[in-house]
Short mmCIF file of C-alpha atoms and ligand atoms in Angstrom, two decimals:
data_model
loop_
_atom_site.label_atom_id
_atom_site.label_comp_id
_atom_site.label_asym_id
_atom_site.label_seq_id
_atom_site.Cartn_x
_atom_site.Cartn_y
_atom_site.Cartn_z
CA UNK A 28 -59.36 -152.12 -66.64
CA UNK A 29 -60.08 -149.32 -69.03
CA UNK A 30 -63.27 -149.36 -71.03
CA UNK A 31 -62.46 -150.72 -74.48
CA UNK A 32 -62.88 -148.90 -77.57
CA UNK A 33 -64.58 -151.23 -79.63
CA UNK A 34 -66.42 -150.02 -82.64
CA UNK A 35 -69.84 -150.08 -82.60
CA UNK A 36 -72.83 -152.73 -82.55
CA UNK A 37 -74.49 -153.30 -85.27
CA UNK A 38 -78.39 -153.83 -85.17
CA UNK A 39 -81.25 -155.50 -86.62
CA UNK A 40 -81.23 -153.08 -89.52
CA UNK A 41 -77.73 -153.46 -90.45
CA UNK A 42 -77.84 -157.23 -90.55
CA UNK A 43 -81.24 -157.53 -92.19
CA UNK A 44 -81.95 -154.53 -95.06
CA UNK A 45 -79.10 -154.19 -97.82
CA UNK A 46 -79.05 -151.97 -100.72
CA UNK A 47 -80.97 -152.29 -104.33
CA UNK A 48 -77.50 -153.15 -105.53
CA UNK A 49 -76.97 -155.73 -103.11
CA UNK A 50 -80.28 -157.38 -103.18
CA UNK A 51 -79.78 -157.49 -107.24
CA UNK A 52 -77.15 -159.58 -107.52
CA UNK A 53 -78.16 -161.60 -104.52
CA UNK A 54 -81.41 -162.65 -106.97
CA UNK A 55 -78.75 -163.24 -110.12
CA UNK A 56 -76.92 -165.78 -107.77
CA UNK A 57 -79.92 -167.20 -106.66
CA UNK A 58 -81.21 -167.77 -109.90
CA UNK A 59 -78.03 -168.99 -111.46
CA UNK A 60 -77.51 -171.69 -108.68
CA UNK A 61 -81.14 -172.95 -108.07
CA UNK A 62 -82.28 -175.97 -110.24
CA UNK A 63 -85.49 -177.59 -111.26
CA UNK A 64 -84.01 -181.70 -110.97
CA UNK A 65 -86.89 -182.93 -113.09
CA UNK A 66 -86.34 -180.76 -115.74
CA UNK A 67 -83.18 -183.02 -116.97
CA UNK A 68 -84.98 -186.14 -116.77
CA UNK A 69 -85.51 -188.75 -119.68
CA UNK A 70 -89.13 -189.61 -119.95
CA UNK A 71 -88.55 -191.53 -122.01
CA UNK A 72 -86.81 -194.27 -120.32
CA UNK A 73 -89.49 -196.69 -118.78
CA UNK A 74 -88.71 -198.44 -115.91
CA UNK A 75 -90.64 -200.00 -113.27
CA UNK A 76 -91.37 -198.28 -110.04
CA UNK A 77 -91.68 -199.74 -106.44
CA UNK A 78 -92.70 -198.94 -103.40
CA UNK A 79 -89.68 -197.90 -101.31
CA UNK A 80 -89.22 -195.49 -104.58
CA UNK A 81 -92.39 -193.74 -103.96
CA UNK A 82 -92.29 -193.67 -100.41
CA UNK A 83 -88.66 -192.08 -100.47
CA UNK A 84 -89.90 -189.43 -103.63
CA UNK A 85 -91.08 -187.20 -100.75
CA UNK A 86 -88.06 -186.67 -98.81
CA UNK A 87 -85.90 -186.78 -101.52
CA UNK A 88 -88.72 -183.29 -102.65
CA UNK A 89 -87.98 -182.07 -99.38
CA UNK A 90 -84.47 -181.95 -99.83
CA UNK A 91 -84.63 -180.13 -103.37
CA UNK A 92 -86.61 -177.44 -101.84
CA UNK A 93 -84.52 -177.47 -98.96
CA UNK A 94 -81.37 -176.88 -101.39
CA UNK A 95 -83.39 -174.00 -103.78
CA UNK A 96 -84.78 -172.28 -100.72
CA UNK A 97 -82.80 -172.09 -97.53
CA UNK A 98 -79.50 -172.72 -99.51
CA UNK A 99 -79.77 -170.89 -102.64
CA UNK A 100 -81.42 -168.07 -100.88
CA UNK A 101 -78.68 -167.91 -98.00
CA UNK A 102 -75.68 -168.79 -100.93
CA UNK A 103 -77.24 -165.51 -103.30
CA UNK A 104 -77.26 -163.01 -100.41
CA UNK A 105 -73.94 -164.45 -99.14
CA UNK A 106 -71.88 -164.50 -102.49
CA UNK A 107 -72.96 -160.82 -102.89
CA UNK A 108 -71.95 -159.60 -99.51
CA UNK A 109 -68.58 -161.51 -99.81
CA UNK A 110 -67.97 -159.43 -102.92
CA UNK A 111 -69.45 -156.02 -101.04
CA UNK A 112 -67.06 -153.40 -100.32
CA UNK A 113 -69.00 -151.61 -98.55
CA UNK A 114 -70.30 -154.23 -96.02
CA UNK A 115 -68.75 -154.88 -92.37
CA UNK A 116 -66.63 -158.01 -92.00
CA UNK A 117 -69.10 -159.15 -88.78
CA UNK A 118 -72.12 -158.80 -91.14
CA UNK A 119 -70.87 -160.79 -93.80
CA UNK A 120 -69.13 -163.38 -91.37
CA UNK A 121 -72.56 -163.76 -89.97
CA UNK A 122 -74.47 -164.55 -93.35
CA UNK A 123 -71.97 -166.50 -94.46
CA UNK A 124 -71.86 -168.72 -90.91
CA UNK A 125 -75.25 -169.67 -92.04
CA UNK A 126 -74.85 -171.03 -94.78
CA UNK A 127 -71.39 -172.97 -94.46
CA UNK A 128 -73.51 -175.24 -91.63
CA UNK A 129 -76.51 -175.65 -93.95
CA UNK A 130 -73.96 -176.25 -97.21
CA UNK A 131 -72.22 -179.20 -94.31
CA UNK A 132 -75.45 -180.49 -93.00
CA UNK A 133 -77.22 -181.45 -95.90
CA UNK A 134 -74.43 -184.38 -96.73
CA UNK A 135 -76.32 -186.19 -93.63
CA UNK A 136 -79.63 -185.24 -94.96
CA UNK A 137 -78.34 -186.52 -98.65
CA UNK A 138 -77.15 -190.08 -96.51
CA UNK A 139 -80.33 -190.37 -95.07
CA UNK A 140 -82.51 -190.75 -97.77
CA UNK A 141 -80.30 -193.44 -99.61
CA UNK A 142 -80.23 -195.22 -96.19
CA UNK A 143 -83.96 -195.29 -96.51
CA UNK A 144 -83.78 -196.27 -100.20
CA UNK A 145 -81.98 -199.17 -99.72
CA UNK A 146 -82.82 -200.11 -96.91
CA UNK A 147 -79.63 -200.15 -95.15
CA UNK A 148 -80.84 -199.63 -91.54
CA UNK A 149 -77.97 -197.41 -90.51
CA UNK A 150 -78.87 -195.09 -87.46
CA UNK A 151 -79.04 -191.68 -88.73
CA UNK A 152 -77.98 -190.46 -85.55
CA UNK A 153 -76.41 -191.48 -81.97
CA UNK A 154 -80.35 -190.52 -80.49
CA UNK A 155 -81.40 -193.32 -82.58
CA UNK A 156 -78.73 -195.50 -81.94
CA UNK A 157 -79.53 -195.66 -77.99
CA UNK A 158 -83.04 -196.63 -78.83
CA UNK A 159 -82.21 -199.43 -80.51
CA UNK A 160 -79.71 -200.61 -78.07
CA UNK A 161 -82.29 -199.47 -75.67
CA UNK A 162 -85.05 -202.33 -77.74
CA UNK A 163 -82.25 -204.61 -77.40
CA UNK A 164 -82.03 -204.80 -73.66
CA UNK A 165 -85.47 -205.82 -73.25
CA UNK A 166 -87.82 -209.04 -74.04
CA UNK A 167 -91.64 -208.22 -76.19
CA UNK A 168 -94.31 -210.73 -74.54
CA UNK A 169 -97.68 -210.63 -75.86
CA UNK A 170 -99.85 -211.40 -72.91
CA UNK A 171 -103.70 -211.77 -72.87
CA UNK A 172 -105.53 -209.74 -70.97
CA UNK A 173 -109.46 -209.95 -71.11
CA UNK A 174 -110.58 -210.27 -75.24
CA UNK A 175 -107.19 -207.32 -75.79
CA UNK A 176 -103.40 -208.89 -76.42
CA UNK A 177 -101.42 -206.38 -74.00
CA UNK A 178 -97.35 -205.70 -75.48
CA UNK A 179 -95.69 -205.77 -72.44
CA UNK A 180 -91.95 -205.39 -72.26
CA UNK A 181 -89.57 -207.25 -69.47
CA UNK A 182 -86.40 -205.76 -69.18
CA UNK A 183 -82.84 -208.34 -69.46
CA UNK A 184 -81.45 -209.05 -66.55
CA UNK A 185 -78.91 -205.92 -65.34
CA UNK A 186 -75.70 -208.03 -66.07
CA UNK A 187 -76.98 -208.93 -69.60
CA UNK A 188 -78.20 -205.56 -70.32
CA UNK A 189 -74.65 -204.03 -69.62
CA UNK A 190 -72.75 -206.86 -72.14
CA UNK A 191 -75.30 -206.23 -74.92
CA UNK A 192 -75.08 -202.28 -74.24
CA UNK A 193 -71.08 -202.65 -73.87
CA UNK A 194 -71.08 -204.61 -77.34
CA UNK A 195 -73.25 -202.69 -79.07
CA UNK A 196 -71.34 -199.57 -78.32
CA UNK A 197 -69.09 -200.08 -80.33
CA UNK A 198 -70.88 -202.80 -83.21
CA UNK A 199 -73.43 -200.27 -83.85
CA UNK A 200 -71.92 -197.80 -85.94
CA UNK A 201 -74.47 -194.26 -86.81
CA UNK A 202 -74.74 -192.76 -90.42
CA UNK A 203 -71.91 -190.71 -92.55
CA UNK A 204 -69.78 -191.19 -95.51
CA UNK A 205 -67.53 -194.20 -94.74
CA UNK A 206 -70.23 -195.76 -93.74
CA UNK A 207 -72.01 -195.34 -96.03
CA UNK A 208 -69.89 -195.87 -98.64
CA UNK A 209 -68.52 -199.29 -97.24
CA UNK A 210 -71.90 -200.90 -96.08
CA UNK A 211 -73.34 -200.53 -99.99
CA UNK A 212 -70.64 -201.21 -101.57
CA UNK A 213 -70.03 -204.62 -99.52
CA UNK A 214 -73.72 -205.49 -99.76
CA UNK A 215 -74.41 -204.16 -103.79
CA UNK A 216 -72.91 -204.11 -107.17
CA UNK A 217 -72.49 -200.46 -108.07
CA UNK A 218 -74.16 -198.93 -110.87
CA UNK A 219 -72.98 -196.43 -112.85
CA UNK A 220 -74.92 -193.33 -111.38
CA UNK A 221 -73.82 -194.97 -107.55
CA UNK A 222 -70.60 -195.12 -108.92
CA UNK A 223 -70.55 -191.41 -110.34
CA UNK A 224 -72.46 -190.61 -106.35
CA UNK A 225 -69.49 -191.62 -104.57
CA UNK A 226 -66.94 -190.04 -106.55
CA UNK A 227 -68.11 -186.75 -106.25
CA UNK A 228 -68.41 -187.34 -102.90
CA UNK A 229 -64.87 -187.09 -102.54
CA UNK A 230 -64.71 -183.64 -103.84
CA UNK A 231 -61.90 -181.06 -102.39
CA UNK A 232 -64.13 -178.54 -101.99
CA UNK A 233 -66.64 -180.66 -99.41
CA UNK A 234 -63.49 -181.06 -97.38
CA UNK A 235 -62.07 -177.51 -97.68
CA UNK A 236 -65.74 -176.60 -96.28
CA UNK A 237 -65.82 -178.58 -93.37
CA UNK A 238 -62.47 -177.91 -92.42
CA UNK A 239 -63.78 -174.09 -92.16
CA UNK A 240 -66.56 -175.37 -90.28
CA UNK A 241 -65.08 -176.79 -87.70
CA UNK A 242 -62.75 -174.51 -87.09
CA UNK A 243 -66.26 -172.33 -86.42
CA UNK A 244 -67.40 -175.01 -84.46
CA UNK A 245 -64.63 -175.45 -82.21
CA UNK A 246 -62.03 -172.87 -82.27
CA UNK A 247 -63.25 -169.39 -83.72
CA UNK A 248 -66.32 -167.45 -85.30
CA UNK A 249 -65.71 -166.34 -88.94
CA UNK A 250 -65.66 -162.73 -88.07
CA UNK A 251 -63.09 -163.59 -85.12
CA UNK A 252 -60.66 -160.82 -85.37
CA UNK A 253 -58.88 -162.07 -82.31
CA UNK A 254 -58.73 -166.32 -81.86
CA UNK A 255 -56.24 -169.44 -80.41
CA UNK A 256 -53.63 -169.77 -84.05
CA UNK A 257 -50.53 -171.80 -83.86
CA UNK A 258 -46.70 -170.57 -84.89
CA UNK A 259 -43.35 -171.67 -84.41
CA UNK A 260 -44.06 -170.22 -80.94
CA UNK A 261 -46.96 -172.91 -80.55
CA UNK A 262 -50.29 -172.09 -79.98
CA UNK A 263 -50.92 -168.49 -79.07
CA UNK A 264 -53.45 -165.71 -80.04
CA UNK A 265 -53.57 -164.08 -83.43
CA UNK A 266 -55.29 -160.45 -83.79
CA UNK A 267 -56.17 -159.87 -87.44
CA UNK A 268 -58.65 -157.13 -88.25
CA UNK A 269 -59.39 -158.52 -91.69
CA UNK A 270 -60.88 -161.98 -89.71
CA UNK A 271 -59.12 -165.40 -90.14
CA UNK A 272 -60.79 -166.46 -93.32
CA UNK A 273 -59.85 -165.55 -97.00
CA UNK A 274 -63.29 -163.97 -98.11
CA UNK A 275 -62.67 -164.91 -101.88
CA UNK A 276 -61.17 -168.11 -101.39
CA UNK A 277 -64.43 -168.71 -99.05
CA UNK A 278 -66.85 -167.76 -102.37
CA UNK A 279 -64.76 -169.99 -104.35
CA UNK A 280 -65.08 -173.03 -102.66
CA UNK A 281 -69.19 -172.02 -101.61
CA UNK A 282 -69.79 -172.13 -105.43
CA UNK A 283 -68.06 -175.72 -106.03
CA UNK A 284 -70.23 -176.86 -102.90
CA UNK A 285 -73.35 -175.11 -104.54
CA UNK A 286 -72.46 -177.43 -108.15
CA UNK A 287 -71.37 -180.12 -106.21
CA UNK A 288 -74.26 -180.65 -104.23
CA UNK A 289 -76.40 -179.91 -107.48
CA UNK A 290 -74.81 -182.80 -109.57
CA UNK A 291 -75.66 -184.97 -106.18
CA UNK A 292 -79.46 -184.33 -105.78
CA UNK A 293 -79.81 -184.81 -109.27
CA UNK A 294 -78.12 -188.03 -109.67
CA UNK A 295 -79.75 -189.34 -106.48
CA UNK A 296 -83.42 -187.70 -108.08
CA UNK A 297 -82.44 -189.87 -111.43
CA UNK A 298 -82.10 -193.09 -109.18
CA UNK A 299 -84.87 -193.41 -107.67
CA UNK A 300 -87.28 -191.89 -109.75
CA UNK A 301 -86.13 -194.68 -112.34
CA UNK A 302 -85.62 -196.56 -109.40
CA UNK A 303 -82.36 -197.76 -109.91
CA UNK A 304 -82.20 -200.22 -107.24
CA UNK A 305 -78.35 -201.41 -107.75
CA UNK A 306 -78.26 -205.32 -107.36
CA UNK A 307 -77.19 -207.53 -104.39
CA UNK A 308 -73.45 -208.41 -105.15
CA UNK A 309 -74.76 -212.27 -105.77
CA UNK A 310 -76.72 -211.22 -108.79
CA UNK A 311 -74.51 -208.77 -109.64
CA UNK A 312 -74.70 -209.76 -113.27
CA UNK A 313 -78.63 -210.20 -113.72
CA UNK A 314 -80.65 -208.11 -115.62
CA UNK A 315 -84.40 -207.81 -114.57
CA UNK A 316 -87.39 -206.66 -116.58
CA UNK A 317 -91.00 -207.28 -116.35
CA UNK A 318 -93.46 -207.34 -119.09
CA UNK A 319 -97.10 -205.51 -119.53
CA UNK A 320 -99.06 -208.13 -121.13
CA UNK A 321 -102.80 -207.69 -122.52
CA UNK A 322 -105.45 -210.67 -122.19
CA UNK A 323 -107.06 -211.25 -125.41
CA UNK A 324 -110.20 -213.39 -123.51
CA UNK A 325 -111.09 -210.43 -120.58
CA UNK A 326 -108.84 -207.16 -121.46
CA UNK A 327 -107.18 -206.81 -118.74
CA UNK A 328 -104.39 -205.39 -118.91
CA UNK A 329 -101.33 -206.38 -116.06
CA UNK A 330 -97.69 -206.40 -115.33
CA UNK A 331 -95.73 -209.89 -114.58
CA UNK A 332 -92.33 -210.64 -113.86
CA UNK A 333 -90.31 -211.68 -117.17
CA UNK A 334 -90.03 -215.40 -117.35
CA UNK A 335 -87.65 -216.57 -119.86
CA UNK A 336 -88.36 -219.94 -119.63
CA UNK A 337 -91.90 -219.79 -120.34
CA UNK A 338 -92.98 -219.43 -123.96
CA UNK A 339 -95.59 -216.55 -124.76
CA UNK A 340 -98.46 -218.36 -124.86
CA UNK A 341 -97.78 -220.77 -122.35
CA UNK A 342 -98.19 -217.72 -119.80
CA UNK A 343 -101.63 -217.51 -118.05
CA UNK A 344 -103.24 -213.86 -117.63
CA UNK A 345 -103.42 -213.52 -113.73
CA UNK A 346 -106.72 -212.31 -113.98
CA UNK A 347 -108.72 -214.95 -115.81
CA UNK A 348 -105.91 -217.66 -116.18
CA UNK A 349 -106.43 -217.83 -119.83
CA UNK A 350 -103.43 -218.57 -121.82
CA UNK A 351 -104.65 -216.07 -124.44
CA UNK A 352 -102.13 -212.85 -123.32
CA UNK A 353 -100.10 -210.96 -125.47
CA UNK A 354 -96.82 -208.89 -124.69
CA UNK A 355 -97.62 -205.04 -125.57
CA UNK A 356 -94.25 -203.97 -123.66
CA UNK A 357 -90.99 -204.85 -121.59
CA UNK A 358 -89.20 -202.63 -119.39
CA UNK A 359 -86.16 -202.75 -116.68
CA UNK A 360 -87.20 -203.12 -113.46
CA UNK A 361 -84.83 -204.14 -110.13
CA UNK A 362 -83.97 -207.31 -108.62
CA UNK A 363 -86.00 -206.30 -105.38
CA UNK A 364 -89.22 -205.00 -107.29
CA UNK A 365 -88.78 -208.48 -109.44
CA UNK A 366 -88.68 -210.65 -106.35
CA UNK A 367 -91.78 -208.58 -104.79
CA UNK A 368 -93.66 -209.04 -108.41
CA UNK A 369 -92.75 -212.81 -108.76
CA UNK A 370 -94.19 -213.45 -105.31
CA UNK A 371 -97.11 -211.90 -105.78
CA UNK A 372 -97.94 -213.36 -108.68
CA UNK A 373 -97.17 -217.23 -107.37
CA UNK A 374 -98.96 -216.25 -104.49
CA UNK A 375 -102.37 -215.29 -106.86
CA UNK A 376 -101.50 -218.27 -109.28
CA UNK A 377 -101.60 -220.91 -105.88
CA UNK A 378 -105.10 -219.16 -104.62
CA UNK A 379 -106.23 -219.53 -108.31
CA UNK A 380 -105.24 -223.45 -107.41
CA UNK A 381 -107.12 -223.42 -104.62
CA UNK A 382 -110.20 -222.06 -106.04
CA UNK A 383 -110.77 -224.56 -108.81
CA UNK A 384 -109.84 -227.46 -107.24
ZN1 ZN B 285 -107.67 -212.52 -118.81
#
């Protein structure tokens, strides 16, 4: 076989240092597409805050600066090469590679963390899910050993172990968008930012992306010149110098990703910095608010679930059981943060019991 011809390969340089002119309007793109999602927020509407909210605030952060740094970044240096004349197809086919798997793998990231909002318990991935069939094929004693309790785990009988691993197989389902979509929607009543969530999930665009995407992941690199295609003839190989891809239909659909994904992050940032804990379909029509009272008798000032059967002053401050309080303000709160507040508080009232009898 003769040597080929093939034009030359490119190095380090070539991928990595671009012109002034380049860099420029790599920084304009950057700048037009990253977004500070606190900036839009109301502070002026007072809700109350949990704990799930506050422990999910940090990887919801995470995925903000994940989105203004290795997306925006990778989209402003991409978008500029796509529009480059001057710039090989392999170099800009590389770039853009990039970023079409971090613009697709951030919807699992964005599942994730309302997973672990509400709670749903979905496996984020199929590593997960074997661990937790693995848990389920084996019994937790607690057995004494000297002043220590040892955990000691007995695996199920083999036979058993195959049913529940057969079963679970296929009962266990692992994390993405009709899953996730169907488990909240069976289990809560939608509110009107979940609603608005799920709609733009459905977006064109995500799909036009992912259909590029796989095509990278199982049939051809962008800058494939030369790939499997299918004709009339059936499937056969296509040689196209210009690559398989339409370059500006590519930056089209990369900027409806970029505001798509923007509208997302800051609809999810809304929810559960108010934390707008959507209620179980049961209570579907409740509203659920909790009330900052003051005690006139110590000071103190504390924050009870609303009780709209009790009268003002029939309601005892939980610090010095005094029924001398007085409501300085009422705000929202959800049915989960309302149970957790109500509990508490009979819980302090019934060792307040205890004391003075
Ligand atoms: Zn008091």
């Amino acid at each position: 076989m003769k040597k080929s011809n093939e034009e030359k390969l490119f190095s380090l340089k070539d991928y990595y240092v671009f012109d002034r002119k380049i860099m420029n309007k790599s920084e304009g793109y950057i700048k037009m597409f990253s977004k500070d999602f606190e900036k839009n927020i109301n502070i002026n509407e007072h809700t109350d805050v949990g704990m799930i909210s506050l422990i999910v605030f940090p990887m919801l952060k995470q995925l903000e600066n994940y989105y203004n740094e290795e997306i925006c970044i990778s989209a402003g240096l991409v978008l500029s090469l796509l529009e480059a004349e001057n710039i090989n197809l392999r170099i800009k086919s590389y770039h853009a590679e990039n970023l079409i798997f971090r613009l697709t793998s951030i919807w699992d990231y964005y599942y994730n963390i309302i997973n672990e909002y509400l709670h749903l318990e979905i496996p984020a991935d199929n590593i997960i899910k074997k661990r937790i069939i693995n848990r389920h094929c084996v019994n937790v004693d607690f057995v004494k050993d000297g002043k220590i309790i040892k955990v000691v785990e007995k695996p199920l009988p083999i036979e058993e172990q195959k049913r529940i691993r057969k079963e679970s197989r296929t009962k266990i389902k692992t994390l993405n968008k009709i899953m996730l979509i169907n488990t909240i929607s069976h289990r809560f009543h939608l509110t009107e930012r979940f609603k608005e969530i799920f709609s733009i999930m459905d977006s064109d665009c995500i799909e036009q992306l992912k259909h590029i995407r796989n095509q990278i992941v199982h049939r051809r690199a962008l800058g494939a010149g030369i790939s499997p295609d299918y004709d009339f003839l059936g499937q056969s190989i296509s040689i196209n110098n210009k690559g398989w891809c339409d370059f500006n239909e590519l930056s089209e659909i990369i900027k409806l990703n970029l505001n798509v994904i923007t509208k997302e992050i800051q609809l999810i940032h809304e929810v559960i910095f108010f934390d707008e804990r959507p209620n179980s379909i049961e209570n579907k029509d409740k509203q659920y608010f909790v009330i900052k009272v003051k005690c006139k008798d110590c000071g103190k000032e504390s924050i009870l679930p609303e009780m709209k059967t009790i009268e003002e002053q029939k309601i005892p401050c939980p610090v010095c059981w005094k029924h001398e309080i007085e409501i300085i303000d009422k705000f929202k709160t959800n049915e989960l943060n309302y149970g957790g507040r109500m509990n508490n508080h009979i819980k302090k009232f019934i060792e307040h019991l205890d004391n003075i009898t």
